[in-house]
PDB file of N, CA and C in Angstrom:
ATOM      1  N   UNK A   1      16.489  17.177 -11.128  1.00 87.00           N
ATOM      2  CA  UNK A   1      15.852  18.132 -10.257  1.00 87.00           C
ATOM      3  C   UNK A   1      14.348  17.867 -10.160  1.00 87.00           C
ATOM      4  N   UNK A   2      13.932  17.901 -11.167  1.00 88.00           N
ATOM      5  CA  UNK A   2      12.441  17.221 -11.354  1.00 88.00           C
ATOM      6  C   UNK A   2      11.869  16.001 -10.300  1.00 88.00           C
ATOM      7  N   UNK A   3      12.673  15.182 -10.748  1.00 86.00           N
ATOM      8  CA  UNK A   3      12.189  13.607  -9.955  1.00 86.00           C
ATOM      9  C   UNK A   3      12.536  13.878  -8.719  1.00 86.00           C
ATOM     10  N   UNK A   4      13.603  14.828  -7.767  1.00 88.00           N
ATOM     11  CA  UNK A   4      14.073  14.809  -6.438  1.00 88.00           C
ATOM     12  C   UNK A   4      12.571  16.011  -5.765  1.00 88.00           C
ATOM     13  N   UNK A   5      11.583  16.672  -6.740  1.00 89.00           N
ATOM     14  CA  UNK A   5      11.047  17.227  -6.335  1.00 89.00           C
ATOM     15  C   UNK A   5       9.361  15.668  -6.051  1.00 89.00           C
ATOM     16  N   UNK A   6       9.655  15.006  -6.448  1.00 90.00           N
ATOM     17  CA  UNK A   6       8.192  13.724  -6.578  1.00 90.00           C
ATOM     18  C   UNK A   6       8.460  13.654  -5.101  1.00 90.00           C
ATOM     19  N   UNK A   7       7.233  13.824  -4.372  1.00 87.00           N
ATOM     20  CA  UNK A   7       6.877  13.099  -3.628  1.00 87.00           C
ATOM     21  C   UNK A   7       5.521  12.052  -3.111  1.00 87.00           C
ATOM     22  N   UNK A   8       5.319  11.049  -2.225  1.00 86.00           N
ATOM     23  CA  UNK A   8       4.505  10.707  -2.189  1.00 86.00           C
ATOM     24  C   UNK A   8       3.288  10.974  -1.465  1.00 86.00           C
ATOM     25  N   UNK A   9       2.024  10.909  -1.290  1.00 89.00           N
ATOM     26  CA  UNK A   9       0.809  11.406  -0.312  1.00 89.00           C
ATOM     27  C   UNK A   9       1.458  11.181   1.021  1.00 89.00           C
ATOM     28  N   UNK A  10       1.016  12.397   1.396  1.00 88.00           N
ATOM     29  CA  UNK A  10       1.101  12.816   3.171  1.00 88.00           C
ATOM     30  C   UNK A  10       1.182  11.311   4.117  1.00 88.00           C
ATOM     31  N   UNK A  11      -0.261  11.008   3.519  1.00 87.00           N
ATOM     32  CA  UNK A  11      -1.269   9.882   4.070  1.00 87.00           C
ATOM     33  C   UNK A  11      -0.294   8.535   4.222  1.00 87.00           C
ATOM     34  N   UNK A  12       0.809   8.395   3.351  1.00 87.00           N
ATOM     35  CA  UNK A  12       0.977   7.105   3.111  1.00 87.00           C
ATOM     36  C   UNK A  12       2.674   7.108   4.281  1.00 87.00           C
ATOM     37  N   UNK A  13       2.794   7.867   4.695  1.00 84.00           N
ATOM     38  CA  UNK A  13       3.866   8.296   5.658  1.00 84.00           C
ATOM     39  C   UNK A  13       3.905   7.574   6.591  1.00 84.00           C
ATOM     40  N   UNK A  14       3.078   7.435   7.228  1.00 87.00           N
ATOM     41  CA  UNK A  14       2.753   6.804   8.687  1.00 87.00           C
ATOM     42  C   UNK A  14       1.716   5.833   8.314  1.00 87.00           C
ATOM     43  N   UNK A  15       1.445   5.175   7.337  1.00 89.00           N
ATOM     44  CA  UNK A  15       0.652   3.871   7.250  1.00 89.00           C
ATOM     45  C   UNK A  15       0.476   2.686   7.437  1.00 89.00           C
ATOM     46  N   UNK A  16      -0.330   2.482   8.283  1.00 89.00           N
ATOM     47  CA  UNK A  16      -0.129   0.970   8.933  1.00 89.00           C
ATOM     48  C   UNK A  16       0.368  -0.070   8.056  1.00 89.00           C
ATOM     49  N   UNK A  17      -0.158   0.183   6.573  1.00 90.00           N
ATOM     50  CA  UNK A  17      -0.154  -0.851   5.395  1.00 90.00           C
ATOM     51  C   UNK A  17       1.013  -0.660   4.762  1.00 90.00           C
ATOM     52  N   UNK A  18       1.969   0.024   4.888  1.00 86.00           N
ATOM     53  CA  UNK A  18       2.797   0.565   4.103  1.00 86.00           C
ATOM     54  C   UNK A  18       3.789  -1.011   3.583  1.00 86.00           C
ATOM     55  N   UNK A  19       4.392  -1.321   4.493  1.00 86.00           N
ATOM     56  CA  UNK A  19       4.410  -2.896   4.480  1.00 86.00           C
ATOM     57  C   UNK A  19       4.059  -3.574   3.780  1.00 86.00           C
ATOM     58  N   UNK A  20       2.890  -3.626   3.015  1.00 87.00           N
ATOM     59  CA  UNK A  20       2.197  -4.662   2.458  1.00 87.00           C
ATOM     60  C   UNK A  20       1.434  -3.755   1.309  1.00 87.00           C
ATOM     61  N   UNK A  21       1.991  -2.273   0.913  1.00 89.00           N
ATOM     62  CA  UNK A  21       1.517  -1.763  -0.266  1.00 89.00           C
ATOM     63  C   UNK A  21       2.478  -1.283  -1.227  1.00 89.00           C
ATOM     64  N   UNK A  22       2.135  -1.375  -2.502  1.00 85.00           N
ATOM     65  CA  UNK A  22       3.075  -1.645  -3.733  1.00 85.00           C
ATOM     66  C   UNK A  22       2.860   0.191  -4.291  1.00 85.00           C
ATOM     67  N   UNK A  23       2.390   0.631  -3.297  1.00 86.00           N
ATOM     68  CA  UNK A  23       2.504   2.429  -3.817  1.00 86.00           C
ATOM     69  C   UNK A  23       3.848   2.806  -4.160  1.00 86.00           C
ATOM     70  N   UNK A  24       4.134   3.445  -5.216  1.00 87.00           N
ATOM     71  CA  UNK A  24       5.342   4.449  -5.639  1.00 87.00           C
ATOM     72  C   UNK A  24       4.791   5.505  -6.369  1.00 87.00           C
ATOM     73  N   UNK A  25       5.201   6.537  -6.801  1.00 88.00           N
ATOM     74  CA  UNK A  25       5.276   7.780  -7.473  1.00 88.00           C
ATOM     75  C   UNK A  25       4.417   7.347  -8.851  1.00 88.00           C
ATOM     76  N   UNK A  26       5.224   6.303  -9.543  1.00 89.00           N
ATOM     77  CA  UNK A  26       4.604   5.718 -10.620  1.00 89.00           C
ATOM     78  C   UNK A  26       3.341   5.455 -10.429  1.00 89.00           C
ATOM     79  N   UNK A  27       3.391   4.251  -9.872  1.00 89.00           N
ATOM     80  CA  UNK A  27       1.373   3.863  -9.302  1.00 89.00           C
ATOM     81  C   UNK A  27       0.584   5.022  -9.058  1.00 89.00           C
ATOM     82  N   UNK A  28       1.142   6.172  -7.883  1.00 91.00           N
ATOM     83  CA  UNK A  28      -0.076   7.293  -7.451  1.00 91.00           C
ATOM     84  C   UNK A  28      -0.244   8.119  -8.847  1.00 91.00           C
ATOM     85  N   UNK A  29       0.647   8.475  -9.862  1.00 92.00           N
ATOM     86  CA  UNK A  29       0.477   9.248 -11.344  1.00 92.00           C
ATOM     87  C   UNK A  29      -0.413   8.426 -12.099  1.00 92.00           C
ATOM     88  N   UNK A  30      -0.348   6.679 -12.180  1.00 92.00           N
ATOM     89  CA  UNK A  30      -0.807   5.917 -13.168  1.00 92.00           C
ATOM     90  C   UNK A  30      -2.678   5.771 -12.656  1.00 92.00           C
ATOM     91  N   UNK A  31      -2.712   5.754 -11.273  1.00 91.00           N
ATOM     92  CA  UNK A  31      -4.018   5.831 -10.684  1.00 91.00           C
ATOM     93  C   UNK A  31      -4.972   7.288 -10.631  1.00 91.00           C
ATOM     94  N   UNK A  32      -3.723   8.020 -10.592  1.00 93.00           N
ATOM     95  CA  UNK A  32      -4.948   9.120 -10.407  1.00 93.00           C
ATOM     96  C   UNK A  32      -4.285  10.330 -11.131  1.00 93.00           C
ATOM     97  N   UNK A  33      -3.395  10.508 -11.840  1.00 94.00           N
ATOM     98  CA  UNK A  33      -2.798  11.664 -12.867  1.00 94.00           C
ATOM     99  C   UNK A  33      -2.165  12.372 -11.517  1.00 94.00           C
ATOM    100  N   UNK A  34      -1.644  12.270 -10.531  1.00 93.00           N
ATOM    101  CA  UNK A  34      -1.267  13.163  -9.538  1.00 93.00           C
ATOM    102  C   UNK A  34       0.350  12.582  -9.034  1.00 93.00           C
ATOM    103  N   UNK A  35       0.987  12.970  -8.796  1.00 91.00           N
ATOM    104  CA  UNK A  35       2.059  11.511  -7.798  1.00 91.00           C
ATOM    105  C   UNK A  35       1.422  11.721  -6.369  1.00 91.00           C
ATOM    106  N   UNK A  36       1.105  13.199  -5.821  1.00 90.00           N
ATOM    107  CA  UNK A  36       0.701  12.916  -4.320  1.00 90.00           C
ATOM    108  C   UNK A  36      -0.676  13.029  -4.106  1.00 90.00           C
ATOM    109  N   UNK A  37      -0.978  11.890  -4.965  1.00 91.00           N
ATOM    110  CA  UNK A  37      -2.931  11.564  -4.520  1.00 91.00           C
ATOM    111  C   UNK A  37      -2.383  10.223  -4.579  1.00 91.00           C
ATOM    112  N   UNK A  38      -3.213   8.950  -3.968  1.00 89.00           N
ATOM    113  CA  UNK A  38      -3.601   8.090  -4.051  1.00 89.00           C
ATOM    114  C   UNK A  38      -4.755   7.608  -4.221  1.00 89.00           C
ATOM    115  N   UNK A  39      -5.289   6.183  -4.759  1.00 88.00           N
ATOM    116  CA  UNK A  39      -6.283   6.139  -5.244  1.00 88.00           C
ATOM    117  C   UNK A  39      -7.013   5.041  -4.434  1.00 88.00           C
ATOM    118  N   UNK A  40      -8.338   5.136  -3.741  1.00 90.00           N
ATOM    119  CA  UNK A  40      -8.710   4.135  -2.572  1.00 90.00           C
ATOM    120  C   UNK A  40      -8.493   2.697  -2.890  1.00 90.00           C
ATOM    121  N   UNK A  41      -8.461   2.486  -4.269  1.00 88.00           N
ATOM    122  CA  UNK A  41      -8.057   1.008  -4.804  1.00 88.00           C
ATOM    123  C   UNK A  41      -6.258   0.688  -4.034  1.00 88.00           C
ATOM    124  N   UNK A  42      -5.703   1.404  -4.700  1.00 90.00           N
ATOM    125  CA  UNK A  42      -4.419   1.276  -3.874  1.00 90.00           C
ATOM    126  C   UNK A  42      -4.341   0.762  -2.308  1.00 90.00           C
ATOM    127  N   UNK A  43      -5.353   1.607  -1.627  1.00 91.00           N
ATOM    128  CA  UNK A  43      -5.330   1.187  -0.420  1.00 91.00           C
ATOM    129  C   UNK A  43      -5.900   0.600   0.019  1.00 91.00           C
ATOM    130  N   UNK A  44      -7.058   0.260  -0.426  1.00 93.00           N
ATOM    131  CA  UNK A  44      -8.090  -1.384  -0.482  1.00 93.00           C
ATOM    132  C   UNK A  44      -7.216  -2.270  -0.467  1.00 93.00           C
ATOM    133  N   UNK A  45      -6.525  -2.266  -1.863  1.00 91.00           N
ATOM    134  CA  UNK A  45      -5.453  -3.817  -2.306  1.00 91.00           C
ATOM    135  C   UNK A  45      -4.992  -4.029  -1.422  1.00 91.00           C
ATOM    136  N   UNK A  46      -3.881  -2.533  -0.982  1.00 92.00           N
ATOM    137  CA  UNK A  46      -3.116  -3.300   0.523  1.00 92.00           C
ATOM    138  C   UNK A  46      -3.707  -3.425   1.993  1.00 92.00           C
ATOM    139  N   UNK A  47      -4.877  -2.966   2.135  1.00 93.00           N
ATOM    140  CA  UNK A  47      -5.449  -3.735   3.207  1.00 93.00           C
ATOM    141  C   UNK A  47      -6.084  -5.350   3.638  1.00 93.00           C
ATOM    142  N   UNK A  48      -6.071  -5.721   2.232  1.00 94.00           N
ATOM    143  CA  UNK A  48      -6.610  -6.907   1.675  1.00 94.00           C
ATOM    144  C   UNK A  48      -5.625  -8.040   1.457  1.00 94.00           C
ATOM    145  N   UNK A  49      -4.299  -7.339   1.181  1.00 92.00           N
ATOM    146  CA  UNK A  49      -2.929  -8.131   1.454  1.00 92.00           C
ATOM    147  C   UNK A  49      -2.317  -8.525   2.629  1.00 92.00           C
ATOM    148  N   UNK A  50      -2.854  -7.447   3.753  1.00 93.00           N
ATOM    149  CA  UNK A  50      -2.604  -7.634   4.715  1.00 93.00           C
ATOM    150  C   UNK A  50      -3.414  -8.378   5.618  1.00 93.00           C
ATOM    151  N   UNK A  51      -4.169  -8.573   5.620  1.00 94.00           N
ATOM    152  CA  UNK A  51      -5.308  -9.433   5.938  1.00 94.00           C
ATOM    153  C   UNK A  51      -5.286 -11.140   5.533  1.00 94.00           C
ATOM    154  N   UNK A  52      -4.729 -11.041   4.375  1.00 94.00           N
ATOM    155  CA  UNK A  52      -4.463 -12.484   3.476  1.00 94.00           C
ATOM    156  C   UNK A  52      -3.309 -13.069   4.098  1.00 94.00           C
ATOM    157  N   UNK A  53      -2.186 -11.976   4.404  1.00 93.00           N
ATOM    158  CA  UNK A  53      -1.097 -12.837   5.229  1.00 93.00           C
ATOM    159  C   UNK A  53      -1.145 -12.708   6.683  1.00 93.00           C
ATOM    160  N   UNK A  54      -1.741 -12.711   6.988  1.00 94.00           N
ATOM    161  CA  UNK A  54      -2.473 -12.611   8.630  1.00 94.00           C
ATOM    162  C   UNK A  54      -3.015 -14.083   8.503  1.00 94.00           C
ATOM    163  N   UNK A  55      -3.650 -14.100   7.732  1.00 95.00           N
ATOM    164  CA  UNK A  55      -4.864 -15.076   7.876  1.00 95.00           C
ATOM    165  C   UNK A  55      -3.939 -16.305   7.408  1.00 95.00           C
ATOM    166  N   UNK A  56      -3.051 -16.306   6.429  1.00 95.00           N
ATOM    167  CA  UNK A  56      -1.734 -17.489   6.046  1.00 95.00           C
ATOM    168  C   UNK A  56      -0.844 -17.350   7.181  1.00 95.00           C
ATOM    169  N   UNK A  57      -0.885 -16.906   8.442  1.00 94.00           N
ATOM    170  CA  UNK A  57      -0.061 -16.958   9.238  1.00 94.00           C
ATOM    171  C   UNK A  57      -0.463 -17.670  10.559  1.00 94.00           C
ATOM    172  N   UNK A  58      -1.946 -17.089  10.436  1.00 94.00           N
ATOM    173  CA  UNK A  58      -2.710 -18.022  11.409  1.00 94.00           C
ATOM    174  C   UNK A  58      -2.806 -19.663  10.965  1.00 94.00           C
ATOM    175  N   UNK A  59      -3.130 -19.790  10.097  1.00 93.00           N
ATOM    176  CA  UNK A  59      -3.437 -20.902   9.327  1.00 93.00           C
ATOM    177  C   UNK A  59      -1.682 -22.220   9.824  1.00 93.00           C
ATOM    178  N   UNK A  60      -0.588 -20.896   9.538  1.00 93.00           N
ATOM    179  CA  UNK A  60       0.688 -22.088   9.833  1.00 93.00           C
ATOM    180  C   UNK A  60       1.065 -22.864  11.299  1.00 93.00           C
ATOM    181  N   UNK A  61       0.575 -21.138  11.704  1.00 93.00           N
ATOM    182  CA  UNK A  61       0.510 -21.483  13.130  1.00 93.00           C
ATOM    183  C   UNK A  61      -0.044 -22.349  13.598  1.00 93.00           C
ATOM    184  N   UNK A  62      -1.363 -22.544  13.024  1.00 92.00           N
ATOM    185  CA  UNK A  62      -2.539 -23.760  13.539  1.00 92.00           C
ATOM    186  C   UNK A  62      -2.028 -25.171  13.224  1.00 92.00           C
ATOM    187  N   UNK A  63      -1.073 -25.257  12.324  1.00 87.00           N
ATOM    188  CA  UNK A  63      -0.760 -26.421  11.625  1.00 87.00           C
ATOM    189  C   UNK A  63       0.301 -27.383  13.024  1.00 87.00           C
ATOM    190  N   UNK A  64       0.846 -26.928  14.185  1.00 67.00           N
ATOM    191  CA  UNK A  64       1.794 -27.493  14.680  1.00 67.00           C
ATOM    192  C   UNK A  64       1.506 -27.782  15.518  1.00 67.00           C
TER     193      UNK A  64
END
């Protein structure tokens, strides 16, 4: 009953990054003592992931 009540930040619902971010219940508690806070590092990382395979995608593309 407990764990079916965890949910995650509002914010991360509709996120462009969601894709390319390693957020769960665990991570938002281990970052910020909350499950529905996130912590701007969280969402730095995955903007920064996403960007990295953008940029490895351009890069393959360029290769042909």
């Amino acid at each position: 009953e407990y764990v079916s009540g965890i949910r995650l930040p509002a914010k991360c619902t509709d996120c462009s990054y969601r894709n390319f971010c390693p957020v769960c219940a665990a991570v938002c508690k281990s970052e910020t003592g909350e499950f529905d806070k996130i912590s701007d590092y969280v969402c730095e990382f995955s903007k920064s992931g996403k960007r990295h395979v953008q940029e490895l995608a351009e890069e393959v593309r360029n290769e042909d």
